[in-house]
Amino acid sequence: MGLNRIEWKFTEKHFVSLLNGDYKGKHLLELGCQELKYAPLKKKVKQEGEKKYSAKSFFKFLGFKCVSVDKIKCFASTYLDLRKPIPDKLINKFDVVLNYGTTEHIWPRKYQ
């Protein structure tokens, strides 16, 4: 999954309504490490040493303090198995939590 134009339009609408467009210093948790696929956004960010662009790099560009968690550790994400309880250090620490198609891949389904 990745952050394309449709996902970005939805996200932008809700970021503005929730945070009034001021993201500097806000904390964002990204479940999964999403690829940034929307070309106009790619022009605004630097790659993180990989051939693909991360959504995390764009959220940082906006001013967010961003943490990405994933089981496969792509785009310098923090390892986290979402079938297990979320560590206390991540609970109630974020202004925004994003899930762009990660949790439906958690098996067995009882952990979703």
JSON list of C-alpha atoms in Angstrom, two decimals:
[
{"chain": "A", "resi": 1, "resn": "MET", "atom": "CA", "xyz": [0.00, 0.00, 0.00]},
{"chain": "A", "resi": 2, "resn": "GLY", "atom": "CA", "xyz": [1.10, 3.53, -0.42]},
{"chain": "A", "resi": 3, "resn": "LEU", "atom": "CA", "xyz": [0.00, 7.09, -0.08]},
{"chain": "A", "resi": 4, "resn": "ASN", "atom": "CA", "xyz": [-1.46, 8.12, -3.44]},
{"chain": "A", "resi": 5, "resn": "ARG", "atom": "CA", "xyz": [-3.54, 11.13, -4.49]},
{"chain": "A", "resi": 6, "resn": "ILE", "atom": "CA", "xyz": [-6.83, 9.75, -3.15]},
{"chain": "A", "resi": 7, "resn": "GLU", "atom": "CA", "xyz": [-5.40, 8.92, 0.27]},
{"chain": "A", "resi": 8, "resn": "TRP", "atom": "CA", "xyz": [-3.62, 12.26, 0.42]},
{"chain": "A", "resi": 9, "resn": "LYS", "atom": "CA", "xyz": [-6.78, 14.28, -0.35]},
{"chain": "A", "resi": 10, "resn": "PHE", "atom": "CA", "xyz": [-8.61, 12.44, 2.45]},
{"chain": "A", "resi": 11, "resn": "THR", "atom": "CA", "xyz": [-5.71, 12.89, 4.85]},
{"chain": "A", "resi": 12, "resn": "GLU", "atom": "CA", "xyz": [-5.19, 16.55, 4.05]},
{"chain": "A", "resi": 13, "resn": "LYS", "atom": "CA", "xyz": [-8.88, 17.31, 4.62]},
{"chain": "A", "resi": 14, "resn": "HIS", "atom": "CA", "xyz": [-8.81, 15.73, 8.06]},
{"chain": "A", "resi": 15, "resn": "PHE", "atom": "CA", "xyz": [-5.41, 17.14, 9.05]},
{"chain": "A", "resi": 16, "resn": "VAL", "atom": "CA", "xyz": [-6.68, 20.63, 8.37]},
{"chain": "A", "resi": 17, "resn": "SER", "atom": "CA", "xyz": [-9.91, 20.09, 10.29]},
{"chain": "A", "resi": 18, "resn": "LEU", "atom": "CA", "xyz": [-8.17, 18.45, 13.26]},
{"chain": "A", "resi": 19, "resn": "LEU", "atom": "CA", "xyz": [-5.01, 20.50, 13.47]},
{"chain": "A", "resi": 20, "resn": "ASN", "atom": "CA", "xyz": [-5.87, 23.71, 11.60]},
{"chain": "A", "resi": 21, "resn": "GLY", "atom": "CA", "xyz": [-3.04, 23.02, 9.17]},
{"chain": "A", "resi": 22, "resn": "ASP", "atom": "CA", "xyz": [-0.33, 23.62, 11.81]},
{"chain": "A", "resi": 23, "resn": "TYR", "atom": "CA", "xyz": [1.61, 20.38, 12.08]},
{"chain": "A", "resi": 24, "resn": "LYS", "atom": "CA", "xyz": [4.86, 21.67, 13.54]},
{"chain": "A", "resi": 25, "resn": "GLY", "atom": "CA", "xyz": [5.71, 19.73, 16.67]},
{"chain": "A", "resi": 26, "resn": "LYS", "atom": "CA", "xyz": [2.66, 17.46, 16.44]},
{"chain": "A", "resi": 27, "resn": "HIS", "atom": "CA", "xyz": [3.34, 13.75, 16.93]},
{"chain": "A", "resi": 28, "resn": "LEU", "atom": "CA", "xyz": [2.26, 11.28, 14.25]},
{"chain": "A", "resi": 29, "resn": "LEU", "atom": "CA", "xyz": [2.29, 7.47, 14.41]},
{"chain": "A", "resi": 30, "resn": "GLU", "atom": "CA", "xyz": [2.21, 5.66, 11.08]},
{"chain": "A", "resi": 31, "resn": "LEU", "atom": "CA", "xyz": [1.15, 2.00, 11.24]},
{"chain": "A", "resi": 32, "resn": "GLY", "atom": "CA", "xyz": [3.18, 0.38, 8.50]},
{"chain": "A", "resi": 33, "resn": "CYS", "atom": "CA", "xyz": [5.81, 2.15, 6.46]},
{"chain": "A", "resi": 34, "resn": "GLN", "atom": "CA", "xyz": [3.99, 3.55, 3.48]},
{"chain": "A", "resi": 35, "resn": "GLU", "atom": "CA", "xyz": [5.50, 4.52, 0.18]},
{"chain": "A", "resi": 36, "resn": "LEU", "atom": "CA", "xyz": [4.77, 8.01, -1.07]},
{"chain": "A", "resi": 37, "resn": "LYS", "atom": "CA", "xyz": [3.26, 7.49, -4.52]},
{"chain": "A", "resi": 38, "resn": "TYR", "atom": "CA", "xyz": [1.67, 10.88, -5.24]},
{"chain": "A", "resi": 39, "resn": "ALA", "atom": "CA", "xyz": [4.16, 12.62, -7.56]},
{"chain": "A", "resi": 40, "resn": "PRO", "atom": "CA", "xyz": [3.51, 16.28, -6.53]},
{"chain": "A", "resi": 41, "resn": "LEU", "atom": "CA", "xyz": [4.35, 15.37, -2.94]},
{"chain": "A", "resi": 42, "resn": "LYS", "atom": "CA", "xyz": [7.57, 13.56, -3.91]},
{"chain": "A", "resi": 43, "resn": "LYS", "atom": "CA", "xyz": [8.99, 16.82, -5.21]},
{"chain": "A", "resi": 44, "resn": "LYS", "atom": "CA", "xyz": [8.85, 18.28, -1.71]},
{"chain": "A", "resi": 45, "resn": "VAL", "atom": "CA", "xyz": [10.84, 15.65, 0.17]},
{"chain": "A", "resi": 46, "resn": "LYS", "atom": "CA", "xyz": [14.24, 14.01, 0.18]},
{"chain": "A", "resi": 47, "resn": "GLN", "atom": "CA", "xyz": [14.65, 10.29, -0.11]},
{"chain": "A", "resi": 48, "resn": "GLU", "atom": "CA", "xyz": [15.92, 8.46, 2.95]},
{"chain": "A", "resi": 49, "resn": "GLY", "atom": "CA", "xyz": [18.69, 6.61, 1.13]},
{"chain": "A", "resi": 50, "resn": "GLU", "atom": "CA", "xyz": [16.27, 4.33, -0.71]},
{"chain": "A", "resi": 51, "resn": "LYS", "atom": "CA", "xyz": [14.96, 4.24, -4.27]},
{"chain": "A", "resi": 52, "resn": "LYS", "atom": "CA", "xyz": [11.41, 4.84, -3.11]},
{"chain": "A", "resi": 53, "resn": "TYR", "atom": "CA", "xyz": [9.97, 7.78, -1.21]},
{"chain": "A", "resi": 54, "resn": "SER", "atom": "CA", "xyz": [8.43, 7.26, 2.22]},
{"chain": "A", "resi": 55, "resn": "ALA", "atom": "CA", "xyz": [5.25, 8.88, 3.46]},
{"chain": "A", "resi": 56, "resn": "LYS", "atom": "CA", "xyz": [7.15, 9.37, 6.72]},
{"chain": "A", "resi": 57, "resn": "SER", "atom": "CA", "xyz": [9.58, 11.74, 4.96]},
{"chain": "A", "resi": 58, "resn": "PHE", "atom": "CA", "xyz": [6.67, 13.83, 3.75]},
{"chain": "A", "resi": 59, "resn": "PHE", "atom": "CA", "xyz": [5.05, 14.00, 7.19]},
{"chain": "A", "resi": 60, "resn": "LYS", "atom": "CA", "xyz": [8.39, 15.17, 8.58]},
{"chain": "A", "resi": 61, "resn": "PHE", "atom": "CA", "xyz": [8.51, 17.81, 5.84]},
{"chain": "A", "resi": 62, "resn": "LEU", "atom": "CA", "xyz": [5.12, 19.06, 7.06]},
{"chain": "A", "resi": 63, "resn": "GLY", "atom": "CA", "xyz": [6.54, 19.47, 10.56]},
{"chain": "A", "resi": 64, "resn": "PHE", "atom": "CA", "xyz": [5.33, 16.31, 12.28]},
{"chain": "A", "resi": 65, "resn": "LYS", "atom": "CA", "xyz": [7.49, 14.38, 14.68]},
{"chain": "A", "resi": 66, "resn": "CYS", "atom": "CA", "xyz": [6.88, 11.06, 12.98]},
{"chain": "A", "resi": 67, "resn": "VAL", "atom": "CA", "xyz": [7.26, 7.46, 14.12]},
{"chain": "A", "resi": 68, "resn": "SER", "atom": "CA", "xyz": [6.59, 4.58, 11.74]},
{"chain": "A", "resi": 69, "resn": "VAL", "atom": "CA", "xyz": [6.13, 1.06, 13.06]},
{"chain": "A", "resi": 70, "resn": "ASP", "atom": "CA", "xyz": [6.21, -2.08, 10.95]},
{"chain": "A", "resi": 71, "resn": "LYS", "atom": "CA", "xyz": [7.17, -5.71, 11.19]},
{"chain": "A", "resi": 72, "resn": "ILE", "atom": "CA", "xyz": [9.48, -5.50, 8.16]},
{"chain": "A", "resi": 73, "resn": "LYS", "atom": "CA", "xyz": [11.38, -2.31, 9.14]},
{"chain": "A", "resi": 74, "resn": "CYS", "atom": "CA", "xyz": [11.21, -0.53, 5.78]},
{"chain": "A", "resi": 75, "resn": "PHE", "atom": "CA", "xyz": [11.98, 3.20, 5.50]},
{"chain": "A", "resi": 76, "resn": "ALA", "atom": "CA", "xyz": [13.78, 3.13, 8.86]},
{"chain": "A", "resi": 77, "resn": "SER", "atom": "CA", "xyz": [10.60, 2.19, 10.71]},
{"chain": "A", "resi": 78, "resn": "THR", "atom": "CA", "xyz": [10.66, 0.83, 14.24]},
{"chain": "A", "resi": 79, "resn": "TYR", "atom": "CA", "xyz": [10.02, -2.90, 14.51]},
{"chain": "A", "resi": 80, "resn": "LEU", "atom": "CA", "xyz": [6.62, -3.68, 15.99]},
{"chain": "A", "resi": 81, "resn": "ASP", "atom": "CA", "xyz": [4.52, -6.82, 15.69]},
{"chain": "A", "resi": 82, "resn": "LEU", "atom": "CA", "xyz": [0.97, -5.46, 15.73]},
{"chain": "A", "resi": 83, "resn": "ARG", "atom": "CA", "xyz": [-0.37, -8.83, 16.90]},
{"chain": "A", "resi": 84, "resn": "LYS", "atom": "CA", "xyz": [1.09, -8.04, 20.30]},
{"chain": "A", "resi": 85, "resn": "PRO", "atom": "CA", "xyz": [0.08, -5.35, 22.80]},
{"chain": "A", "resi": 86, "resn": "ILE", "atom": "CA", "xyz": [1.26, -1.86, 21.94]},
{"chain": "A", "resi": 87, "resn": "PRO", "atom": "CA", "xyz": [4.16, -0.82, 24.20]},
{"chain": "A", "resi": 88, "resn": "ASP", "atom": "CA", "xyz": [3.32, 1.77, 26.86]},
{"chain": "A", "resi": 89, "resn": "LYS", "atom": "CA", "xyz": [5.79, 4.22, 25.33]},
{"chain": "A", "resi": 90, "resn": "LEU", "atom": "CA", "xyz": [3.47, 4.51, 22.28]},
{"chain": "A", "resi": 91, "resn": "ILE", "atom": "CA", "xyz": [0.13, 4.85, 24.11]},
{"chain": "A", "resi": 92, "resn": "ASN", "atom": "CA", "xyz": [-1.41, 8.34, 24.32]},
{"chain": "A", "resi": 93, "resn": "LYS", "atom": "CA", "xyz": [1.70, 9.94, 22.79]},
{"chain": "A", "resi": 94, "resn": "PHE", "atom": "CA", "xyz": [0.40, 10.93, 19.35]},
{"chain": "A", "resi": 95, "resn": "ASP", "atom": "CA", "xyz": [-1.85, 13.63, 17.94]},
{"chain": "A", "resi": 96, "resn": "VAL", "atom": "CA", "xyz": [-2.49, 11.58, 14.78]},
{"chain": "A", "resi": 97, "resn": "VAL", "atom": "CA", "xyz": [-2.39, 7.83, 14.12]},
{"chain": "A", "resi": 98, "resn": "LEU", "atom": "CA", "xyz": [-2.49, 6.71, 10.48]},
{"chain": "A", "resi": 99, "resn": "ASN", "atom": "CA", "xyz": [-3.35, 3.30, 9.10]},
{"chain": "A", "resi": 100, "resn": "TYR", "atom": "CA", "xyz": [-3.11, 3.19, 5.31]},
{"chain": "A", "resi": 101, "resn": "GLY", "atom": "CA", "xyz": [-3.80, -0.48, 4.74]},
{"chain": "A", "resi": 102, "resn": "THR", "atom": "CA", "xyz": [-1.68, -2.16, 7.37]},
{"chain": "A", "resi": 103, "resn": "THR", "atom": "CA", "xyz": [-3.95, -3.68, 9.99]},
{"chain": "A", "resi": 104, "resn": "GLU", "atom": "CA", "xyz": [-6.01, -5.74, 7.55]},
{"chain": "A", "resi": 105, "resn": "HIS", "atom": "CA", "xyz": [-2.85, -7.77, 6.88]},
{"chain": "A", "resi": 106, "resn": "ILE", "atom": "CA", "xyz": [-2.56, -8.86, 10.52]},
{"chain": "A", "resi": 107, "resn": "TRP", "atom": "CA", "xyz": [-3.31, -12.56, 10.90]},
{"chain": "A", "resi": 108, "resn": "PRO", "atom": "CA", "xyz": [-5.00, -14.29, 12.51]},
{"chain": "A", "resi": 109, "resn": "ARG", "atom": "CA", "xyz": [-7.88, -11.83, 12.34]},
{"chain": "A", "resi": 110, "resn": "LYS", "atom": "CA", "xyz": [-8.54, -11.94, 16.10]},
{"chain": "A", "resi": 111, "resn": "TYR", "atom": "CA", "xyz": [-5.55, -9.58, 16.48]},
{"chain": "A", "resi": 112, "resn": "GLN", "atom": "CA", "xyz": [-6.99, -6.88, 14.21]}
]
